[in-house]
Amino acid sequence: MEYQSIRYEVSHRIATITLNRPERLNAIDERMPGEIRAAVESADENPEVHVVILTGAGRAFCAGYDLKEFAELPEDPYTQEMPWDATVDYRMMNRNTTDFMLLWRCSKPTIAKVRGYAVAGG
């Protein structure tokens, strides 16, 4: 799989998932949750991988959701007309949370190598 928001590398029995948007302090974009899920699944299924490391490129681990990117989308799928429906919001956020939680459910030890900012969704 080709990734745009992360890097995935395997070396010496270690799978390293790097949040790779340093120009945005690795803020979470639309692609990142699914790419993290795919990388964790790949590491979990690979018998050569014994441990997973999650880190961030540049000077921050993760600055949370990229609010600027979401605000500039031509069509905002995340904003609702009133009255606000909590189930619509829950479905969208649950998908991201499920993708992120695969890190917790991975059968291999997972280490977060955090430095700099680790904010909100990050």
PDB file of C-alpha atoms in Angstrom:
ATOM      1  CA  MET A   1       0.000   0.000   0.000  1.00  0.00           C
ATOM      2  CA  GLU A   2       1.205   3.506  -0.783  1.00  0.00           C
ATOM      3  CA  TYR A   3       0.901   5.902   2.147  1.00  0.00           C
ATOM      4  CA  GLN A   4       0.592   9.682   1.981  1.00  0.00           C
ATOM      5  CA  SER A   5       0.312  10.704   5.647  1.00  0.00           C
ATOM      6  CA  ILE A   6       2.583   8.127   7.254  1.00  0.00           C
ATOM      7  CA  ARG A   7       5.752   6.141   6.548  1.00  0.00           C
ATOM      8  CA  TYR A   8       5.843   2.416   7.249  1.00  0.00           C
ATOM      9  CA  GLU A   9       9.168   0.583   7.463  1.00  0.00           C
ATOM     10  CA  VAL A  10      10.238  -2.833   8.699  1.00  0.00           C
ATOM     11  CA  SER A  11      13.819  -3.432   9.776  1.00  0.00           C
ATOM     12  CA  HIS A  12      15.413  -5.866  12.232  1.00  0.00           C
ATOM     13  CA  ARG A  13      12.046  -7.241  13.446  1.00  0.00           C
ATOM     14  CA  ILE A  14      10.746  -3.706  14.155  1.00  0.00           C
ATOM     15  CA  ALA A  15       7.877  -2.107  12.270  1.00  0.00           C
ATOM     16  CA  THR A  16       8.075   1.682  12.500  1.00  0.00           C
ATOM     17  CA  ILE A  17       5.004   3.766  11.744  1.00  0.00           C
ATOM     18  CA  THR A  18       5.954   7.438  11.398  1.00  0.00           C
ATOM     19  CA  LEU A  19       3.327  10.156  11.238  1.00  0.00           C
ATOM     20  CA  ASN A  20       4.764  11.972   8.240  1.00  0.00           C
ATOM     21  CA  ARG A  21       3.304  15.461   7.971  1.00  0.00           C
ATOM     22  CA  PRO A  22       6.048  17.445   9.726  1.00  0.00           C
ATOM     23  CA  GLU A  23       5.093  20.691   7.973  1.00  0.00           C
ATOM     24  CA  ARG A  24       1.743  20.464   9.835  1.00  0.00           C
ATOM     25  CA  LEU A  25       3.254  19.039  13.065  1.00  0.00           C
ATOM     26  CA  ASN A  26       1.845  15.649  11.979  1.00  0.00           C
ATOM     27  CA  ALA A  27      -1.731  16.859  12.373  1.00  0.00           C
ATOM     28  CA  ILE A  28      -4.316  14.208  11.506  1.00  0.00           C
ATOM     29  CA  ASP A  29      -5.775  14.543   8.024  1.00  0.00           C
ATOM     30  CA  GLU A  30      -8.531  12.507   6.367  1.00  0.00           C
ATOM     31  CA  ARG A  31      -6.138   9.747   5.271  1.00  0.00           C
ATOM     32  CA  MET A  32      -4.090   9.214   8.414  1.00  0.00           C
ATOM     33  CA  PRO A  33      -6.475   7.082  10.544  1.00  0.00           C
ATOM     34  CA  GLY A  34      -6.989   4.541   7.732  1.00  0.00           C
ATOM     35  CA  GLU A  35      -3.295   4.506   6.875  1.00  0.00           C
ATOM     36  CA  ILE A  36      -2.399   3.825  10.509  1.00  0.00           C
ATOM     37  CA  ARG A  37      -4.916   0.985  10.540  1.00  0.00           C
ATOM     38  CA  ALA A  38      -3.443  -0.539   7.349  1.00  0.00           C
ATOM     39  CA  ALA A  39       0.124  -0.266   8.680  1.00  0.00           C
ATOM     40  CA  VAL A  40      -0.785  -1.874  12.022  1.00  0.00           C
ATOM     41  CA  GLU A  41      -2.613  -4.691  10.234  1.00  0.00           C
ATOM     42  CA  SER A  42       0.419  -5.232   8.017  1.00  0.00           C
ATOM     43  CA  ALA A  43       2.765  -5.347  11.024  1.00  0.00           C
ATOM     44  CA  ASP A  44       0.443  -7.640  12.980  1.00  0.00           C
ATOM     45  CA  GLU A  45       0.206 -10.105  10.090  1.00  0.00           C
ATOM     46  CA  ASN A  46       3.958 -10.103   9.377  1.00  0.00           C
ATOM     47  CA  PRO A  47       5.742 -12.939  11.241  1.00  0.00           C
ATOM     48  CA  GLU A  48       9.061 -11.090  10.820  1.00  0.00           C
ATOM     49  CA  VAL A  49       7.765  -8.171  12.946  1.00  0.00           C
ATOM     50  CA  HIS A  50       8.147  -8.560  16.706  1.00  0.00           C
ATOM     51  CA  VAL A  51       7.420  -4.994  17.863  1.00  0.00           C
ATOM     52  CA  VAL A  52       5.709  -1.871  16.489  1.00  0.00           C
ATOM     53  CA  ILE A  53       6.973   1.668  17.116  1.00  0.00           C
ATOM     54  CA  LEU A  54       4.761   4.696  16.468  1.00  0.00           C
ATOM     55  CA  THR A  55       6.517   8.054  16.148  1.00  0.00           C
ATOM     56  CA  GLY A  56       6.224  11.425  14.459  1.00  0.00           C
ATOM     57  CA  ALA A  57       8.500  13.087  11.902  1.00  0.00           C
ATOM     58  CA  GLY A  58       9.973  16.482  12.692  1.00  0.00           C
ATOM     59  CA  ARG A  59       9.619  18.435  15.902  1.00  0.00           C
ATOM     60  CA  ALA A  60       6.248  17.112  17.107  1.00  0.00           C
ATOM     61  CA  PHE A  61       4.572  13.777  17.621  1.00  0.00           C
ATOM     62  CA  CYS A  62       1.085  14.983  16.621  1.00  0.00           C
ATOM     63  CA  ALA A  63      -0.751  18.311  16.885  1.00  0.00           C
ATOM     64  CA  GLY A  64      -4.220  16.686  16.883  1.00  0.00           C
ATOM     65  CA  TYR A  65      -6.664  17.020  14.022  1.00  0.00           C
ATOM     66  CA  ASP A  66      -5.673  19.326  11.172  1.00  0.00           C
ATOM     67  CA  LEU A  67      -8.472  21.846  11.675  1.00  0.00           C
ATOM     68  CA  LYS A  68      -7.129  24.088   8.903  1.00  0.00           C
ATOM     69  CA  GLU A  69      -7.309  21.289   6.340  1.00  0.00           C
ATOM     70  CA  PHE A  70     -10.812  20.248   7.385  1.00  0.00           C
ATOM     71  CA  ALA A  71     -12.010  23.900   7.350  1.00  0.00           C
ATOM     72  CA  GLU A  72     -10.726  24.347   3.783  1.00  0.00           C
ATOM     73  CA  LEU A  73     -12.406  21.274   2.281  1.00  0.00           C
ATOM     74  CA  PRO A  74     -14.572  22.270  -0.721  1.00  0.00           C
ATOM     75  CA  GLU A  75     -17.428  20.233   0.731  1.00  0.00           C
ATOM     76  CA  ASP A  76     -17.343  19.729   4.473  1.00  0.00           C
ATOM     77  CA  PRO A  77     -18.701  16.237   5.206  1.00  0.00           C
ATOM     78  CA  TYR A  78     -18.250  16.865   8.936  1.00  0.00           C
ATOM     79  CA  THR A  79     -20.532  19.882   9.389  1.00  0.00           C
ATOM     80  CA  GLN A  80     -24.234  19.282   9.782  1.00  0.00           C
ATOM     81  CA  GLU A  81     -27.309  21.388   9.324  1.00  0.00           C
ATOM     82  CA  MET A  82     -29.216  22.080  12.519  1.00  0.00           C
ATOM     83  CA  PRO A  83     -30.615  20.396  14.460  1.00  0.00           C
ATOM     84  CA  TRP A  84     -27.348  18.582  15.133  1.00  0.00           C
ATOM     85  CA  ASP A  85     -27.557  14.775  15.052  1.00  0.00           C
ATOM     86  CA  ALA A  86     -25.145  13.102  17.465  1.00  0.00           C
ATOM     87  CA  THR A  87     -25.313   9.772  15.620  1.00  0.00           C
ATOM     88  CA  VAL A  88     -23.927  11.342  12.424  1.00  0.00           C
ATOM     89  CA  ASP A  89     -20.985  12.779  14.360  1.00  0.00           C
ATOM     90  CA  TYR A  90     -20.498   9.500  16.257  1.00  0.00           C
ATOM     91  CA  ARG A  91     -20.344   7.407  13.062  1.00  0.00           C
ATOM     92  CA  MET A  92     -17.600   9.597  11.598  1.00  0.00           C
ATOM     93  CA  MET A  93     -15.532   9.819  14.787  1.00  0.00           C
ATOM     94  CA  ASN A  94     -16.062   6.144  15.633  1.00  0.00           C
ATOM     95  CA  ARG A  95     -14.479   5.139  12.320  1.00  0.00           C
ATOM     96  CA  ASN A  96     -11.338   7.140  13.172  1.00  0.00           C
ATOM     97  CA  THR A  97     -11.277   5.899  16.764  1.00  0.00           C
ATOM     98  CA  THR A  98     -11.608   2.295  15.585  1.00  0.00           C
ATOM     99  CA  ASP A  99      -8.658   2.809  13.232  1.00  0.00           C
ATOM    100  CA  PHE A 100      -6.495   4.336  15.997  1.00  0.00           C
ATOM    101  CA  MET A 101      -7.485   1.673  18.555  1.00  0.00           C
ATOM    102  CA  LEU A 102      -5.989  -1.039  16.381  1.00  0.00           C
ATOM    103  CA  LEU A 103      -2.693   0.087  17.962  1.00  0.00           C
ATOM    104  CA  TRP A 104      -4.068  -1.125  21.324  1.00  0.00           C
ATOM    105  CA  ARG A 105      -5.419  -4.361  19.868  1.00  0.00           C
ATOM    106  CA  CYS A 106      -2.252  -5.290  17.989  1.00  0.00           C
ATOM    107  CA  SER A 107      -0.942  -8.676  19.140  1.00  0.00           C
ATOM    108  CA  LYS A 108       2.609  -7.329  19.113  1.00  0.00           C
ATOM    109  CA  PRO A 109       4.097  -4.943  21.680  1.00  0.00           C
ATOM    110  CA  THR A 110       3.520  -1.365  20.567  1.00  0.00           C
ATOM    111  CA  ILE A 111       5.674   1.533  21.713  1.00  0.00           C
ATOM    112  CA  ALA A 112       4.839   5.219  21.247  1.00  0.00           C
ATOM    113  CA  LYS A 113       8.012   7.264  20.770  1.00  0.00           C
ATOM    114  CA  VAL A 114       6.625  10.693  21.657  1.00  0.00           C
ATOM    115  CA  ARG A 115       8.497  13.995  21.604  1.00  0.00           C
ATOM    116  CA  GLY A 116       7.231  17.509  21.201  1.00  0.00           C
ATOM    117  CA  TYR A 117       3.513  18.115  20.940  1.00  0.00           C
ATOM    118  CA  ALA A 118       1.033  15.288  21.508  1.00  0.00           C
ATOM    119  CA  VAL A 119      -2.311  17.071  21.467  1.00  0.00           C
ATOM    120  CA  ALA A 120      -6.038  16.270  21.245  1.00  0.00           C
ATOM    121  CA  GLY A 121      -6.600  13.401  18.759  1.00  0.00           C
ATOM    122  CA  GLY A 122      -2.839  12.864  18.654  1.00  0.00           C
TER     123      GLY A 122
END
